[in-house]
XYZ file of C-alpha atoms in Angstrom:
384
model
C 66.110 59.079 53.304
C 67.759 62.097 55.316
C 71.490 62.714 54.572
C 73.409 62.852 57.946
C 76.742 63.688 56.363
C 77.560 67.345 56.843
C 80.413 69.141 55.133
C 80.356 71.969 57.610
C 83.413 72.260 59.604
C 82.669 71.676 63.441
C 84.387 74.338 65.956
C 86.583 72.647 68.532
C 85.003 73.168 71.981
C 86.614 75.554 74.417
C 86.430 75.813 78.298
C 86.031 79.412 79.556
C 87.338 80.699 76.169
C 90.502 78.565 76.236
C 91.208 75.754 73.816
C 93.147 72.745 74.732
C 96.670 71.880 73.405
C 96.773 69.168 70.866
C 99.389 66.521 72.012
C 100.072 65.352 68.678
C 100.983 68.691 67.376
C 102.981 69.701 70.296
C 106.717 70.468 69.599
C 109.169 70.059 72.649
C 111.515 73.081 73.160
C 114.857 71.681 74.465
C 116.092 75.428 75.191
C 114.074 75.714 78.538
C 114.828 79.127 79.834
C 117.124 78.801 83.100
C 118.671 81.132 85.570
C 121.197 78.383 86.730
C 121.147 75.615 84.084
C 120.267 72.222 85.435
C 119.346 73.933 88.829
C 116.967 76.852 88.588
C 114.527 77.462 85.787
C 112.710 80.657 84.852
C 109.029 80.834 85.939
C 109.304 78.143 88.573
C 109.234 78.102 92.532
C 111.959 76.477 94.502
C 113.364 75.996 97.895
C 116.669 75.505 99.747
C 116.149 73.938 102.955
C 118.787 73.090 105.642
C 119.647 73.093 109.324
C 120.746 76.316 111.105
C 124.552 77.275 110.686
C 125.162 75.216 107.637
C 125.717 78.411 105.475
C 122.396 78.651 103.805
C 122.640 82.366 103.503
C 126.219 82.362 102.438
C 125.663 79.594 99.628
C 122.629 81.646 98.464
C 124.493 84.757 98.350
C 127.096 82.976 96.551
C 124.610 81.765 93.916
C 122.857 85.116 93.627
C 126.227 86.889 93.148
C 126.885 84.826 90.208
C 123.440 85.159 88.670
C 123.651 89.023 89.054
C 127.050 89.155 87.406
C 126.188 86.497 84.752
C 129.171 84.506 85.499
C 128.961 80.634 85.391
C 129.286 79.040 88.714
C 131.977 76.345 88.612
C 130.915 74.286 85.478
C 127.150 75.396 85.781
C 126.143 77.889 83.051
C 124.316 81.019 84.408
C 121.932 83.543 82.742
C 122.412 87.096 83.950
C 119.547 88.133 86.016
C 118.221 90.887 88.288
C 118.420 89.496 91.836
C 115.674 90.736 94.460
C 116.618 89.292 97.733
C 113.812 89.681 100.317
C 115.916 89.207 103.517
C 113.163 89.150 106.382
C 115.465 87.612 108.915
C 118.963 89.361 108.417
C 119.233 91.841 105.599
C 122.787 93.077 106.811
C 123.967 89.580 107.026
C 123.006 88.918 103.313
C 124.795 91.960 102.287
C 127.842 90.896 104.192
C 127.907 87.415 102.541
C 127.584 88.843 99.252
C 130.278 91.420 99.894
C 133.213 89.139 98.747
C 131.700 88.727 95.377
C 130.026 92.038 94.848
C 132.156 94.894 96.525
C 134.263 95.589 93.430
C 131.113 95.992 91.085
C 130.114 99.663 90.648
C 126.632 100.811 90.654
C 124.748 99.568 87.698
C 127.156 96.718 86.822
C 125.000 94.183 88.559
C 121.530 94.139 89.753
C 121.588 92.490 93.363
C 119.529 94.405 95.693
C 118.427 93.399 99.238
C 114.886 94.356 100.450
C 113.808 94.289 104.196
C 110.145 94.920 103.704
C 108.407 91.547 103.523
C 105.061 90.978 101.844
C 102.647 88.631 103.519
C 102.368 85.786 100.728
C 98.797 84.587 102.178
C 97.397 88.071 101.336
C 96.337 88.594 97.599
C 96.448 92.387 97.868
C 100.127 92.185 99.348
C 101.098 89.690 96.624
C 99.677 91.909 93.734
C 101.528 94.868 95.210
C 104.678 92.976 95.420
C 104.233 91.594 91.913
C 103.927 95.162 90.498
C 107.308 96.068 92.397
C 109.050 93.095 91.017
C 108.192 93.789 87.429
C 109.185 97.399 87.977
C 112.374 96.335 89.399
C 113.377 94.056 86.514
C 112.367 96.632 84.116
C 114.554 99.316 85.706
C 117.517 97.077 85.633
C 116.777 96.049 82.195
C 117.233 92.234 82.707
C 115.302 89.657 80.642
C 115.460 87.379 83.750
C 114.651 87.671 87.430
C 115.570 85.723 90.563
C 113.427 86.619 93.546
C 114.528 84.992 96.964
C 112.489 84.955 100.184
C 114.557 84.504 103.240
C 113.095 82.714 105.248
C 109.735 81.179 104.406
C 108.039 81.303 107.920
C 108.850 85.173 107.975
C 106.935 85.689 104.688
C 103.629 84.054 105.475
C 102.202 86.519 108.072
C 100.047 84.525 110.691
C 99.706 81.308 108.667
C 100.951 77.943 110.026
C 103.556 76.220 108.014
C 102.217 72.908 109.247
C 98.671 73.827 107.643
C 98.292 72.135 104.168
C 95.610 74.819 103.390
C 97.850 77.734 104.384
C 100.907 76.495 102.542
C 98.990 75.692 99.371
C 97.805 79.105 99.265
C 101.289 80.739 99.788
C 102.799 78.474 97.171
C 99.875 79.381 94.753
C 100.786 82.830 95.279
C 104.398 82.257 94.542
C 103.674 80.469 91.445
C 101.620 83.569 90.446
C 104.511 85.763 90.897
C 106.821 83.430 89.046
C 104.660 82.889 86.072
C 103.585 86.535 85.853
C 107.166 87.900 86.010
C 109.186 84.754 84.609
C 111.139 84.788 87.712
C 112.524 81.874 89.561
C 110.976 82.480 93.073
C 113.349 80.747 95.788
C 112.440 80.174 99.323
C 114.964 79.545 102.281
C 113.672 77.259 104.858
C 114.643 74.861 107.561
C 114.447 71.128 107.667
C 112.341 69.326 110.324
C 114.086 68.049 113.543
C 113.039 64.373 112.951
C 113.799 64.199 109.262
C 116.679 66.487 108.010
C 115.931 65.389 104.435
C 112.778 67.263 103.948
C 111.455 70.819 104.545
C 109.779 71.558 108.011
C 106.072 71.841 108.030
C 103.271 70.560 105.601
C 104.027 68.169 102.844
C 101.883 70.332 100.577
C 104.856 72.568 100.114
C 107.214 69.748 98.954
C 104.320 68.511 96.446
C 103.864 72.087 94.994
C 107.612 72.822 94.478
C 109.248 72.688 91.128
C 112.601 72.386 92.763
C 113.575 71.198 96.251
C 117.305 71.638 97.216
C 118.463 70.451 100.760
C 121.744 71.198 102.400
C 123.815 68.710 104.284
C 126.856 69.042 106.356
C 130.164 67.636 104.993
C 133.841 67.663 105.603
C 136.877 68.181 103.672
C 140.601 68.676 104.378
C 140.380 72.371 105.012
C 137.410 72.348 107.254
C 133.657 72.755 107.067
C 131.775 72.130 103.850
C 128.183 71.656 102.660
C 126.418 69.590 99.927
C 123.500 71.125 98.181
C 121.356 67.899 97.106
C 118.643 68.092 94.301
C 115.728 66.322 95.900
C 113.209 67.303 93.494
C 113.300 68.742 89.882
C 109.797 68.761 88.300
C 110.764 69.781 84.571
C 114.306 68.626 84.471
C 116.380 65.552 85.280
C 117.766 65.783 89.066
C 121.485 66.781 88.730
C 124.473 65.911 90.826
C 125.119 67.371 94.298
C 126.794 70.913 94.558
C 129.600 71.123 96.967
C 130.591 74.498 98.725
C 133.186 75.289 101.296
C 132.479 77.948 103.923
C 135.596 80.239 104.078
C 136.384 83.619 106.012
C 136.814 86.519 103.864
C 138.977 89.365 105.067
C 136.637 92.482 104.611
C 139.015 95.110 106.453
C 140.006 95.866 110.141
C 138.127 97.357 112.876
C 139.015 100.199 115.151
C 141.356 97.982 117.309
C 143.229 97.018 114.155
C 141.963 93.454 114.287
C 141.078 91.779 111.056
C 137.231 91.581 110.323
C 136.127 88.679 108.354
C 132.687 87.691 106.764
C 131.645 84.231 105.690
C 132.165 83.291 102.028
C 130.726 80.332 100.185
C 133.188 78.908 97.565
C 132.102 76.141 95.226
C 134.463 73.148 95.317
C 135.428 73.883 91.816
C 137.116 77.224 92.415
C 135.684 80.124 90.346
C 137.484 83.221 91.335
C 136.362 85.493 88.638
C 134.062 87.375 90.806
C 136.798 88.287 93.309
C 138.703 89.702 90.252
C 141.863 87.861 90.601
C 144.072 86.574 87.873
C 143.364 82.954 86.929
C 145.632 80.336 85.554
C 146.078 80.324 81.866
C 144.147 77.746 79.771
C 144.066 76.826 76.402
C 142.058 79.204 74.083
C 138.491 78.528 73.430
C 137.620 76.658 70.396
C 133.819 77.839 70.427
C 132.276 79.741 67.616
C 132.653 83.667 67.725
C 130.168 85.418 69.874
C 131.492 88.931 69.047
C 127.958 90.501 68.653
C 126.979 89.104 72.061
C 130.205 90.310 73.745
C 129.658 93.768 72.379
C 126.053 93.829 73.685
C 127.376 92.664 77.185
C 129.887 95.600 77.279
C 127.174 98.130 76.114
C 124.742 96.689 78.820
C 127.436 97.248 81.394
C 128.196 100.830 80.489
C 124.634 101.859 80.208
C 123.948 100.322 83.525
C 126.821 102.395 85.105
C 125.990 105.544 83.398
C 122.834 106.014 85.300
C 124.623 106.204 88.427
C 127.869 108.132 87.381
C 127.540 109.700 83.985
C 130.716 111.365 83.670
C 133.070 108.626 84.809
C 135.605 106.888 82.438
C 136.180 103.102 82.898
C 139.400 101.476 81.979
C 139.655 98.409 79.688
C 140.688 96.287 82.891
C 137.895 97.422 84.904
C 135.422 96.529 82.212
C 137.036 93.137 81.690
C 136.675 92.327 85.410
C 132.903 93.286 85.405
C 131.490 91.765 82.057
C 130.056 88.362 82.353
C 127.764 86.168 80.047
C 129.636 85.500 76.705
C 132.985 86.439 78.312
C 132.831 83.463 80.696
C 134.687 81.386 78.122
C 137.718 83.800 77.670
C 138.199 84.704 81.568
C 140.452 81.593 82.302
C 142.982 83.147 79.832
C 143.786 86.649 80.668
C 145.252 87.449 77.100
C 142.254 86.021 75.419
C 139.890 87.776 77.712
C 141.858 91.265 77.328
C 141.601 90.760 73.555
C 137.885 89.789 73.571
C 137.108 93.065 75.447
C 139.104 95.081 73.291
C 137.598 93.880 70.132
C 134.134 94.444 71.738
C 134.983 98.008 72.691
C 136.492 98.742 69.227
C 133.321 97.577 67.506
C 131.304 99.774 69.834
C 133.602 102.669 69.035
C 133.166 102.159 65.455
C 129.269 102.022 65.916
C 129.255 105.329 67.886
C 127.734 103.595 70.911
C 130.998 103.994 73.185
C 133.449 106.915 73.274
C 137.044 106.771 74.367
C 138.433 109.710 76.479
C 142.111 111.120 76.522
C 142.662 109.220 79.767
C 142.335 106.079 77.864
C 139.117 105.122 79.477
C 135.655 104.367 77.842
C 132.193 105.293 78.590
C 128.602 105.146 77.021
C 128.664 107.850 74.256
C 125.597 109.757 75.436
C 125.562 109.566 79.298
C 124.157 112.942 79.918
C 121.463 112.464 77.472
C 120.488 109.148 79.371
C 120.217 110.923 82.631
C 118.207 113.862 81.013
C 115.872 111.165 79.458
C 115.488 109.528 82.706
C 114.443 112.666 84.544
C 112.354 113.886 81.784
C 110.327 110.598 81.680
C 110.229 110.304 85.461
C 111.562 106.644 85.373
C 111.638 104.840 88.782
C 114.572 104.665 90.914
C 114.372 101.536 93.011
C 116.081 100.997 96.195
């Protein structure tokens, strides 16, 4: 009788050389990489849709500024990321709306740049060219994370029809390709339909494909116009609460006639004035574990970023304290704690020889001229 039992191990079948993932061996990672925790995850595609004149650009500029500076937005945790804002509609308007948050940050302190050259996201060649640029952009700014904003969707799709399921499926497949390849969150700004203000205008294919869908609705508070950002869809995380913003005028200067010139500024309802560099109210000292190593790394990142633009400049302890983000967010509410945390970080970096202190009392990266020489010698890209 023939023995049908074999002791030879069978190789698991593959499809195009790829093996499936075993569900019973899979381990969940609760630490999903985020740009804004509970709102925008890394490697995904999202959209903010709303009616005209509700403050979409102001709110997006507010979110992007917090991301670029690594500052928590209200009670939402933020990871520092390079921000590439593709402003097809109004690039100068985006810069104006970011001005209240970004105007005190010197070059290199935060990566928030506006591009007015728009790729056609229906064209595979244009998508690959943009992908290469986005990767070089992130590498140049030395950020682990990236936020890419396309403002608006309909100006980023060439001659495609936003009502065509076929066209929109192609656009969002390309957006997913960019997001997965770079690890970025790719976010579109779009309009809602005239008949249904709760969903994006155009084909339902875009809503089905999106990882995150946020819609903007008008609201009122005691001081005037406000807007609510509603989480309509979150594919990988639980939908969170609505975010409230107030649109306020920010005095940006005076014109030639002496009249005050203002720009729109979106302010979260839970005020976070840290980016406007004003003194906050004192709060109880943080009871969280020490993050001295992370704080030293944040100060070093800041000084190394600035030195590429101004190698010889010294920076005061106060200026450094106003510009750092990330692990310093928890000390910012208490000015004394914040000052001490910055001082400890600078002291540790001095002891390590990474930072030097000048006779003026300021600080800078200890080898600024060597950094510039290295950049020139290796022909590192300078992206604008």
